[in-house]
Every structure is written in C-alpha cells, then in structure tokens.
PDB file of C-alpha atoms in Angstrom:
ATOM      1  CA  MET A   1     100.198  73.726  66.856  1.00 34.00           C
ATOM      2  CA  ILE A   2     103.247  76.039  67.140  1.00 38.00           C
ATOM      3  CA  PRO A   3     106.362  74.461  65.382  1.00 40.00           C
ATOM      4  CA  LEU A   4     109.371  73.830  67.461  1.00 40.00           C
ATOM      5  CA  SER A   5     112.778  75.208  66.989  1.00 43.00           C
ATOM      6  CA  GLU A   6     114.964  73.309  64.570  1.00 50.00           C
ATOM      7  CA  GLU A   7     117.778  73.380  67.183  1.00 59.00           C
ATOM      8  CA  LYS A   8     117.519  70.589  69.935  1.00 65.00           C
ATOM      9  CA  PRO A   9     115.331  72.040  72.992  1.00 76.00           C
ATOM     10  CA  SER A  10     117.017  72.147  76.218  1.00 84.00           C
ATOM     11  CA  THR A  11     115.750  70.102  79.129  1.00 89.00           C
ATOM     12  CA  ILE A  12     115.764  70.372  82.901  1.00 93.00           C
ATOM     13  CA  LYS A  13     116.941  67.115  84.266  1.00 93.00           C
ATOM     14  CA  PHE A  14     116.749  67.458  88.017  1.00 94.00           C
ATOM     15  CA  ILE A  15     115.994  70.245  90.664  1.00 95.00           C
ATOM     16  CA  ASP A  16     117.700  69.551  93.996  1.00 95.00           C
ATOM     17  CA  ARG A  17     116.380  71.460  96.822  1.00 94.00           C
ATOM     18  CA  GLU A  18     118.625  70.160  99.422  1.00 93.00           C
ATOM     19  CA  LEU A  19     121.903  70.726  97.459  1.00 95.00           C
ATOM     20  CA  ARG A  20     120.412  73.962  96.026  1.00 97.00           C
ATOM     21  CA  LYS A  21     121.247  73.085  92.213  1.00 97.00           C
ATOM     22  CA  ILE A  22     119.472  72.691  88.987  1.00 97.00           C
ATOM     23  CA  ASP A  23     120.819  70.270  86.464  1.00 97.00           C
ATOM     24  CA  ILE A  24     119.955  70.933  82.626  1.00 96.00           C
ATOM     25  CA  ASN A  25     120.918  69.901  79.417  1.00 94.00           C
ATOM     26  CA  LEU A  26     121.466  72.815  77.243  1.00 90.00           C
ATOM     27  CA  SER A  27     121.643  72.126  73.666  1.00 82.00           C
ATOM     28  CA  GLY A  28     123.227  68.601  74.386  1.00 87.00           C
ATOM     29  CA  LEU A  29     125.602  69.787  77.142  1.00 91.00           C
ATOM     30  CA  ASP A  30     124.879  68.832  80.769  1.00 95.00           C
ATOM     31  CA  VAL A  31     125.180  72.218  83.123  1.00 95.00           C
ATOM     32  CA  SER A  32     124.468  72.786  86.769  1.00 96.00           C
ATOM     33  CA  PHE A  33     123.117  75.970  88.118  1.00 97.00           C
ATOM     34  CA  PRO A  34     122.645  77.247  91.653  1.00 97.00           C
ATOM     35  CA  LEU A  35     119.192  77.437  93.144  1.00 98.00           C
ATOM     36  CA  ASN A  36     118.713  80.256  95.493  1.00 98.00           C
ATOM     37  CA  ALA A  37     115.680  81.957  97.335  1.00 97.00           C
ATOM     38  CA  ILE A  38     113.875  85.078  96.096  1.00 98.00           C
ATOM     39  CA  PRO A  39     115.674  88.075  98.071  1.00 96.00           C
ATOM     40  CA  ASP A  40     113.718  89.145 101.213  1.00 96.00           C
ATOM     41  CA  GLU A  41     113.193  92.589 100.029  1.00 94.00           C
ATOM     42  CA  LEU A  42     111.441  91.480  96.724  1.00 96.00           C
ATOM     43  CA  TYR A  43     109.465  88.660  98.448  1.00 97.00           C
ATOM     44  CA  GLU A  44     108.037  90.951 101.127  1.00 95.00           C
ATOM     45  CA  ALA A  45     107.158  93.704  98.456  1.00 94.00           C
ATOM     46  CA  VAL A  46     105.254  91.096  96.575  1.00 96.00           C
ATOM     47  CA  VAL A  47     103.519  89.398  99.463  1.00 95.00           C
ATOM     48  CA  ASN A  48     102.524  92.807 100.811  1.00 93.00           C
ATOM     49  CA  THR A  49     101.571  94.337  97.507  1.00 93.00           C
ATOM     50  CA  LEU A  50      97.777  95.098  98.469  1.00 92.00           C
ATOM     51  CA  GLU A  51      98.930  96.615 101.908  1.00 90.00           C
ATOM     52  CA  GLY A  52      97.587 100.139 102.343  1.00 88.00           C
ATOM     53  CA  ALA A  53      95.612 100.090  99.125  1.00 90.00           C
ATOM     54  CA  ARG A  54      92.619 102.527  99.467  1.00 89.00           C
ATOM     55  CA  ASP A  55      90.096 100.622  97.537  1.00 89.00           C
ATOM     56  CA  THR A  56      89.407  97.580  95.228  1.00 88.00           C
ATOM     57  CA  ASP A  57      90.273  99.518  92.330  1.00 87.00           C
ATOM     58  CA  GLU A  58      93.793 100.309  93.630  1.00 91.00           C
ATOM     59  CA  LYS A  59      94.107  96.578  94.431  1.00 90.00           C
ATOM     60  CA  ILE A  60      93.321  95.537  91.075  1.00 88.00           C
ATOM     61  CA  HIS A  61      95.812  98.171  89.661  1.00 88.00           C
ATOM     62  CA  ARG A  62      98.628  96.898  91.847  1.00 90.00           C
ATOM     63  CA  LEU A  63      98.140  93.366  91.038  1.00 90.00           C
ATOM     64  CA  TYR A  64      97.880  93.718  87.152  1.00 86.00           C
ATOM     65  CA  GLU A  65      99.443  97.170  86.221  1.00 85.00           C
ATOM     66  CA  SER A  66     102.037  97.867  88.743  1.00 89.00           C
ATOM     67  CA  THR A  67     105.887  97.370  87.633  1.00 91.00           C
ATOM     68  CA  LEU A  68     106.423  95.183  90.725  1.00 94.00           C
ATOM     69  CA  MET A  69     104.023  92.274  89.311  1.00 93.00           C
ATOM     70  CA  LYS A  70     104.950  93.064  85.660  1.00 94.00           C
ATOM     71  CA  PRO A  71     108.808  92.455  85.275  1.00 96.00           C
ATOM     72  CA  THR A  72     110.558  92.625  82.047  1.00 97.00           C
ATOM     73  CA  VAL A  73     111.470  89.105  80.969  1.00 98.00           C
ATOM     74  CA  SER A  74     114.827  88.802  78.916  1.00 98.00           C
ATOM     75  CA  SER A  75     115.699  85.773  77.035  1.00 97.00           C
ATOM     76  CA  GLN A  76     118.411  84.659  74.473  1.00 94.00           C
ATOM     77  CA  ASN A  77     117.268  85.597  70.883  1.00 92.00           C
ATOM     78  CA  THR A  78     119.839  83.559  68.723  1.00 84.00           C
ATOM     79  CA  THR A  79     117.733  83.754  65.570  1.00 84.00           C
ATOM     80  CA  GLY A  80     117.411  87.405  65.501  1.00 83.00           C
ATOM     81  CA  ILE A  81     119.770  90.345  64.635  1.00 91.00           C
ATOM     82  CA  PHE A  82     119.909  91.261  68.357  1.00 93.00           C
ATOM     83  CA  PRO A  83     120.764  88.688  70.868  1.00 94.00           C
ATOM     84  CA  ILE A  84     118.284  89.702  73.555  1.00 95.00           C
ATOM     85  CA  ASN A  85     114.441  89.583  73.456  1.00 96.00           C
ATOM     86  CA  SER A  86     112.526  91.424  76.290  1.00 96.00           C
ATOM     87  CA  ALA A  87     108.989  91.129  77.124  1.00 95.00           C
ATOM     88  CA  LYS A  88     106.663  92.213  79.923  1.00 94.00           C
ATOM     89  CA  LYS A  89     104.906  89.327  81.841  1.00 94.00           C
ATOM     90  CA  ILE A  90     102.690  89.231  84.839  1.00 94.00           C
ATOM     91  CA  VAL A  91     104.331  86.933  87.422  1.00 96.00           C
ATOM     92  CA  ARG A  92     102.924  85.660  90.750  1.00 96.00           C
ATOM     93  CA  LEU A  93     104.375  83.937  93.682  1.00 97.00           C
ATOM     94  CA  THR A  94     103.635  80.206  93.805  1.00 97.00           C
ATOM     95  CA  LEU A  95     102.501  77.687  96.307  1.00 97.00           C
ATOM     96  CA  LYS A  96     104.618  74.664  97.025  1.00 96.00           C
ATOM     97  CA  ASP A  97     103.720  71.711  94.947  1.00 95.00           C
ATOM     98  CA  GLU A  98     102.086  69.911  97.920  1.00 95.00           C
ATOM     99  CA  ALA A  99     100.078  73.017  99.073  1.00 95.00           C
ATOM    100  CA  LEU A 100      99.068  73.773  95.622  1.00 94.00           C
ATOM    101  CA  GLU A 101      97.644  70.260  94.920  1.00 92.00           C
ATOM    102  CA  ASP A 102      95.630  70.536  98.255  1.00 92.00           C
ATOM    103  CA  MET A 103      94.222  73.986  97.157  1.00 93.00           C
ATOM    104  CA  ILE A 104      93.601  73.518  93.296  1.00 95.00           C
ATOM    105  CA  LEU A 105      90.012  72.002  93.484  1.00 94.00           C
ATOM    106  CA  GLU A 106      88.974  74.868  95.981  1.00 94.00           C
ATOM    107  CA  LEU A 107      90.367  77.429  93.499  1.00 94.00           C
ATOM    108  CA  GLU A 108      88.727  75.933  90.556  1.00 94.00           C
ATOM    109  CA  GLY A 109      85.569  75.785  92.527  1.00 95.00           C
ATOM    110  CA  ALA A 110      85.809  79.323  93.433  1.00 94.00           C
ATOM    111  CA  GLU A 111      86.410  80.379  89.816  1.00 91.00           C
ATOM    112  CA  LEU A 112      83.298  78.406  88.586  1.00 93.00           C
ATOM    113  CA  SER A 113      81.294  80.415  91.114  1.00 94.00           C
ATOM    114  CA  PHE A 114      82.148  83.622  89.622  1.00 92.00           C
ATOM    115  CA  GLN A 115      80.722  82.638  86.278  1.00 89.00           C
ATOM    116  CA  GLY A 116      77.455  84.106  85.219  1.00 89.00           C
ATOM    117  CA  ARG A 117      77.925  86.911  87.762  1.00 91.00           C
ATOM    118  CA  PRO A 118      78.803  90.487  86.942  1.00 91.00           C
ATOM    119  CA  PHE A 119      82.561  90.975  87.364  1.00 88.00           C
ATOM    120  CA  ASP A 120      82.134  94.042  89.559  1.00 88.00           C
ATOM    121  CA  GLU A 121      79.985  91.959  91.885  1.00 92.00           C
ATOM    122  CA  THR A 122      82.656  89.424  92.394  1.00 92.00           C
ATOM    123  CA  ILE A 123      85.916  91.685  92.729  1.00 91.00           C
ATOM    124  CA  GLU A 124      85.830  91.590  96.570  1.00 92.00           C
ATOM    125  CA  GLU A 125      85.652  87.751  96.426  1.00 94.00           C
ATOM    126  CA  ARG A 126      88.478  87.620  93.922  1.00 93.00           C
ATOM    127  CA  VAL A 127      90.703  89.758  96.188  1.00 93.00           C
ATOM    128  CA  GLU A 128      90.031  87.698  99.218  1.00 93.00           C
ATOM    129  CA  LEU A 129      90.862  84.505  97.273  1.00 94.00           C
ATOM    130  CA  TYR A 130      94.168  85.970  96.213  1.00 94.00           C
ATOM    131  CA  GLN A 131      95.094  87.239  99.665  1.00 93.00           C
ATOM    132  CA  LYS A 132      94.196  83.809 101.101  1.00 93.00           C
ATOM    133  CA  LEU A 133      96.879  82.269  99.025  1.00 93.00           C
ATOM    134  CA  MET A 134      99.372  84.556 100.708  1.00 92.00           C
ATOM    135  CA  LEU A 135      98.318  84.227 104.195  1.00 92.00           C
ATOM    136  CA  ASP A 136     100.612  81.233 105.176  1.00 94.00           C
ATOM    137  CA  ASP A 137     104.298  81.998 104.366  1.00 94.00           C
ATOM    138  CA  ARG A 138     105.148  78.436 104.881  1.00 95.00           C
ATOM    139  CA  LYS A 139     103.195  77.242 101.898  1.00 96.00           C
ATOM    140  CA  ILE A 140     104.638  79.749  99.511  1.00 97.00           C
ATOM    141  CA  ASP A 141     107.579  78.412  97.198  1.00 97.00           C
ATOM    142  CA  ARG A 142     110.552  80.844  97.959  1.00 97.00           C
ATOM    143  CA  PHE A 143     112.616  79.473  95.221  1.00 98.00           C
ATOM    144  CA  ARG A 144     110.321  80.321  92.123  1.00 98.00           C
ATOM    145  CA  PHE A 145     108.160  82.600  90.424  1.00 98.00           C
ATOM    146  CA  GLY A 146     105.346  81.619  88.033  1.00 98.00           C
ATOM    147  CA  ALA A 147     103.768  82.896  84.813  1.00 97.00           C
ATOM    148  CA  VAL A 148     101.642  81.741  81.840  1.00 95.00           C
ATOM    149  CA  GLU A 149     102.571  81.642  78.005  1.00 94.00           C
ATOM    150  CA  MET A 150      99.745  83.284  76.063  1.00 88.00           C
ATOM    151  CA  TYR A 151     100.819  83.214  72.352  1.00 85.00           C
ATOM    152  CA  GLY A 152     104.036  81.236  72.039  1.00 88.00           C
ATOM    153  CA  ASP A 153     106.059  83.974  70.373  1.00 89.00           C
ATOM    154  CA  VAL A 154     109.519  84.886  70.654  1.00 93.00           C
ATOM    155  CA  THR A 155     109.888  84.304  74.317  1.00 95.00           C
ATOM    156  CA  TYR A 156     108.431  80.864  74.133  1.00 95.00           C
ATOM    157  CA  GLN A 157     110.648  79.901  71.203  1.00 94.00           C
ATOM    158  CA  ASN A 158     113.760  81.260  72.948  1.00 95.00           C
ATOM    159  CA  ILE A 159     113.013  79.259  76.186  1.00 96.00           C
ATOM    160  CA  LEU A 160     112.832  76.136  74.210  1.00 93.00           C
ATOM    161  CA  ARG A 161     116.199  76.594  73.107  1.00 93.00           C
ATOM    162  CA  ASP A 162     117.797  78.056  76.121  1.00 95.00           C
ATOM    163  CA  PRO A 163     115.871  78.271  79.468  1.00 96.00           C
ATOM    164  CA  ARG A 164     118.189  80.954  80.823  1.00 97.00           C
ATOM    165  CA  VAL A 165     116.071  84.048  81.467  1.00 98.00           C
ATOM    166  CA  SER A 166     116.357  87.225  83.454  1.00 98.00           C
ATOM    167  CA  LEU A 167     113.476  89.087  85.279  1.00 98.00           C
ATOM    168  CA  ASN A 168     113.890  92.547  85.969  1.00 97.00           C
ATOM    169  CA  PHE A 169     111.716  93.957  88.860  1.00 97.00           C
ATOM    170  CA  PHE A 170     111.211  97.634  89.575  1.00 95.00           C
ATOM    171  CA  TRP A 171     109.103  99.357  92.319  1.00 93.00           C
ATOM    172  CA  THR A 172     108.846 102.454  94.395  1.00 88.00           C
ATOM    173  CA  GLN A 173     108.245 102.766  98.065  1.00 82.00           C
ATOM    174  CA  GLU A 174     108.181 105.518 100.666  1.00 77.00           C
ATOM    175  CA  ALA A 175     111.335 104.174 102.694  1.00 72.00           C
ATOM    176  CA  ALA A 176     114.731 104.817 101.330  1.00 71.00           C
ATOM    177  CA  PRO A 177     115.921 103.938  98.892  1.00 69.00           C
ATOM    178  CA  GLU A 178     112.585 104.980  97.214  1.00 80.00           C
ATOM    179  CA  SER A 179     113.469 103.110  93.902  1.00 88.00           C
ATOM    180  CA  GLN A 180     114.141  99.325  94.154  1.00 92.00           C
ATOM    181  CA  SER A 181     115.173  96.999  91.328  1.00 95.00           C
ATOM    182  CA  TYR A 182     116.241  93.597  91.214  1.00 97.00           C
ATOM    183  CA  GLN A 183     117.601  91.447  88.279  1.00 98.00           C
ATOM    184  CA  VAL A 184     116.655  87.868  89.057  1.00 98.00           C
ATOM    185  CA  ASN A 185     118.394  85.199  86.787  1.00 98.00           C
ATOM    186  CA  CYS A 186     116.360  82.065  86.470  1.00 98.00           C
ATOM    187  CA  ILE A 187     116.018  78.821  84.724  1.00 98.00           C
ATOM    188  CA  ALA A 188     112.579  78.590  83.100  1.00 98.00           C
ATOM    189  CA  GLU A 189     110.735  75.253  83.285  1.00 97.00           C
ATOM    190  CA  MET A 190     107.809  74.838  81.025  1.00 96.00           C
ATOM    191  CA  VAL A 191     104.753  73.077  82.498  1.00 96.00           C
ATOM    192  CA  PRO A 192     101.883  71.710  80.098  1.00 95.00           C
ATOM    193  CA  PRO A 193      98.397  72.068  80.264  1.00 94.00           C
ATOM    194  CA  GLY A 194      96.495  69.648  82.835  1.00 93.00           C
ATOM    195  CA  ASP A 195      99.305  69.796  85.443  1.00 96.00           C
ATOM    196  CA  PRO A 196      98.036  71.260  88.747  1.00 95.00           C
ATOM    197  CA  PHE A 197     100.717  74.011  88.548  1.00 97.00           C
ATOM    198  CA  PHE A 198      99.381  75.093  85.049  1.00 97.00           C
ATOM    199  CA  ARG A 199      95.965  75.105  86.351  1.00 95.00           C
ATOM    200  CA  TYR A 200      96.954  77.105  89.559  1.00 96.00           C
ATOM    201  CA  MET A 201      98.883  79.756  87.293  1.00 96.00           C
ATOM    202  CA  ARG A 202      95.881  79.869  84.865  1.00 93.00           C
ATOM    203  CA  ILE A 203      93.546  80.704  87.697  1.00 93.00           C
ATOM    204  CA  LEU A 204      95.716  83.576  89.060  1.00 93.00           C
ATOM    205  CA  ARG A 205      96.109  84.847  85.466  1.00 91.00           C
ATOM    206  CA  ARG A 206      92.288  84.915  84.812  1.00 89.00           C
ATOM    207  CA  LEU A 207      91.244  85.936  88.368  1.00 89.00           C
ATOM    208  CA  PHE A 208      90.885  89.507  87.692  1.00 82.00           C
ATOM    209  CA  SER A 209      90.297  89.598  83.960  1.00 75.00           C
ATOM    210  CA  SER A 210      86.946  91.069  83.322  1.00 64.00           C
ATOM    211  CA  ARG A 211      86.864  90.225  79.601  1.00 52.00           C
ATOM    212  CA  LEU A 212      88.100  87.049  77.812  1.00 44.00           C
ATOM    213  CA  LEU A 213      91.691  87.235  76.875  1.00 50.00           C
ATOM    214  CA  ASP A 214      92.797  87.471  73.139  1.00 46.00           C
ATOM    215  CA  LEU A 215      94.457  83.932  72.747  1.00 48.00           C
ATOM    216  CA  ARG A 216      94.704  84.416  69.038  1.00 49.00           C
ATOM    217  CA  GLY A 217      92.443  81.518  68.047  1.00 47.00           C
ATOM    218  CA  THR A 218      93.881  79.181  70.801  1.00 49.00           C
ATOM    219  CA  GLU A 219      91.754  77.594  73.398  1.00 57.00           C
ATOM    220  CA  ASP A 220      94.040  77.998  76.262  1.00 79.00           C
ATOM    221  CA  TYR A 221      97.503  79.127  77.445  1.00 90.00           C
ATOM    222  CA  LEU A 222     100.381  76.984  75.748  1.00 93.00           C
ATOM    223  CA  CYS A 223     102.070  76.471  79.039  1.00 96.00           C
ATOM    224  CA  ALA A 224     102.948  77.858  82.457  1.00 97.00           C
ATOM    225  CA  TYR A 225     106.532  78.769  83.369  1.00 98.00           C
ATOM    226  CA  LYS A 226     108.168  77.980  86.642  1.00 98.00           C
ATOM    227  CA  PHE A 227     111.016  80.635  87.013  1.00 98.00           C
ATOM    228  CA  TRP A 228     113.525  78.868  89.170  1.00 98.00           C
ATOM    229  CA  VAL A 229     115.700  81.595  90.859  1.00 98.00           C
ATOM    230  CA  CYS A 230     119.519  81.033  90.424  1.00 98.00           C
ATOM    231  CA  GLU A 231     120.890  84.259  91.336  1.00 97.00           C
ATOM    232  CA  THR A 232     119.864  88.013  92.110  1.00 97.00           C
ATOM    233  CA  LYS A 233     121.619  91.333  91.516  1.00 96.00           C
ATOM    234  CA  GLU A 234     120.368  94.430  93.170  1.00 94.00           C
ATOM    235  CA  LYS A 235     119.928  97.212  90.700  1.00 91.00           C
ATOM    236  CA  SER A 236     118.229  99.950  92.930  1.00 85.00           C
ATOM    237  CA  LEU A 237     119.184 103.465  92.018  1.00 73.00           C
ATOM    238  CA  GLN A 238     120.914 105.186  95.015  1.00 67.00           C
ATOM    239  CA  GLU A 239     122.639 108.481  95.375  1.00 55.00           C
ATOM    240  CA  ARG A 240     126.423 108.134  95.593  1.00 49.00           C
ATOM    241  CA  ALA A 241     127.779 108.990  98.999  1.00 49.00           C
ATOM    242  CA  GLY A 242     128.742 112.704  99.116  1.00 46.00           C
ATOM    243  CA  TYR A 243     126.797 113.606  95.997  1.00 43.00           C
ATOM    244  CA  SER A 244     124.196 116.284  96.224  1.00 42.00           C
ATOM    245  CA  PRO A 245     121.642 116.552  93.528  1.00 43.00           C
ATOM    246  CA  LEU A 246     120.890 120.148  92.277  1.00 44.00           C
TER     247      LEU A 246
END
C-alpha cells in the first residue's frame, strides 16, 4: 500500500452543477471553485478524433498516441525543489453518472468477450465500442475528463495534498489556426476501485492495450480521476496581426 502524505489530505466536499461550483477542503481551509464546461473547440476535437482516419492503425494512434488525447498534467509539488510536477496522462471524455451506470455491465461484458481472442481480430470491435460511447452527446458529461492512476507516484501524492491541477492540450488541424492549445484548470477527484466510474475508466484505458500493462506488482490501478473543469485558457499559437514570417 502506498503511504499517504504526512500533510492532511484535501477533500472535495460538494459539487453543485446548478450553481456551477466545487467546494473543497484544502489543507484545512474551505474553498469554493467555479465549475465550467469543456470549451467547445476542445470538446468537438476530442469527440471527432477518429473522423477521417484512413484505417484502424491510424484510429489506434489517434486514441493512444496523439497529443490531443495525451495532455500534460501539472500538479503542485510542495516536497520537491521545483514547485510543479508534469506528467503525460491519457484522458477520455466520460459519460454522465446515470448513463455510465446503465452502460457499465454492457462494457464489461464486451471486454470479457475479447479475452482469449487475438488482439488484431478484435480491434474493429473495440473501435466500434469506443465510438458507440461518443454517439449520444446528451450522455457525455461536459464538465469533466477522466483518467486512471497507474503507479501512485508524484502526481498521485501531489493530488492527495492539493487537487488543483492543470491539463495542457495541444493538437493540429487543417483549419486556421493550425495549432490549437488549451490550458484546462481542474479540481481532481479520486475515485476508488469498485466504483462504476473507476470500472468505466479502467475499461477505456485497457480497451486498446495489446499487452498487459506494467503495474509494478499491483493488481489494478490505484484510482481513477475525475478532472472537474474550473476554467480554461486558450494557448493557441497564432500569428500576430501585421506580422509576416520570413
């Protein structure tokens, strides 16, 4: 078991969708943060990430290797020489809790059906399963991203102390501006194994893994993260007006 920080862990007290706020206890101090939706440009890019892919290999690449789906997660590192820790994490859009609970048994059944079959023979079915989750916009939670924690290293320990994190997304597109980037400031909620959200994120993380992940001797992921969106800042690189590059 990974030891907790000697500092008092921070806890999320309440998430109010109607008032659009998150109440947390931050090292003994009660603090409120705004709750906002994922910006439209970023949301549409993630939902449509497989659009126009030439073949299955490109689809897998977009889902697991593209910079859009693998943002840099920065957290407060109060125990280190430098105050910020950065790590790459694969993130996914998540279903709303009620839709997720309706789907979880179907997803777990589909995952079981892949076992014992060569990975290459099931790729198309895996892609179809992922795309099915993205079909109904009404079921997708626009206020959060999801991820899993594999090892419990620095990012995990930092979030225990302080759940404020920044996700930096970057991707390219044909339309101008060609390079898009967003800093998404979030409150990270830890979800333990056994919870439907954890089970959902575990399936999405393993859906396109052709080999067992190295979990360093542990039997499963430590937790899943709900990255609740507080604010966004556009960081896209654009040419300044009147400037002509050489």
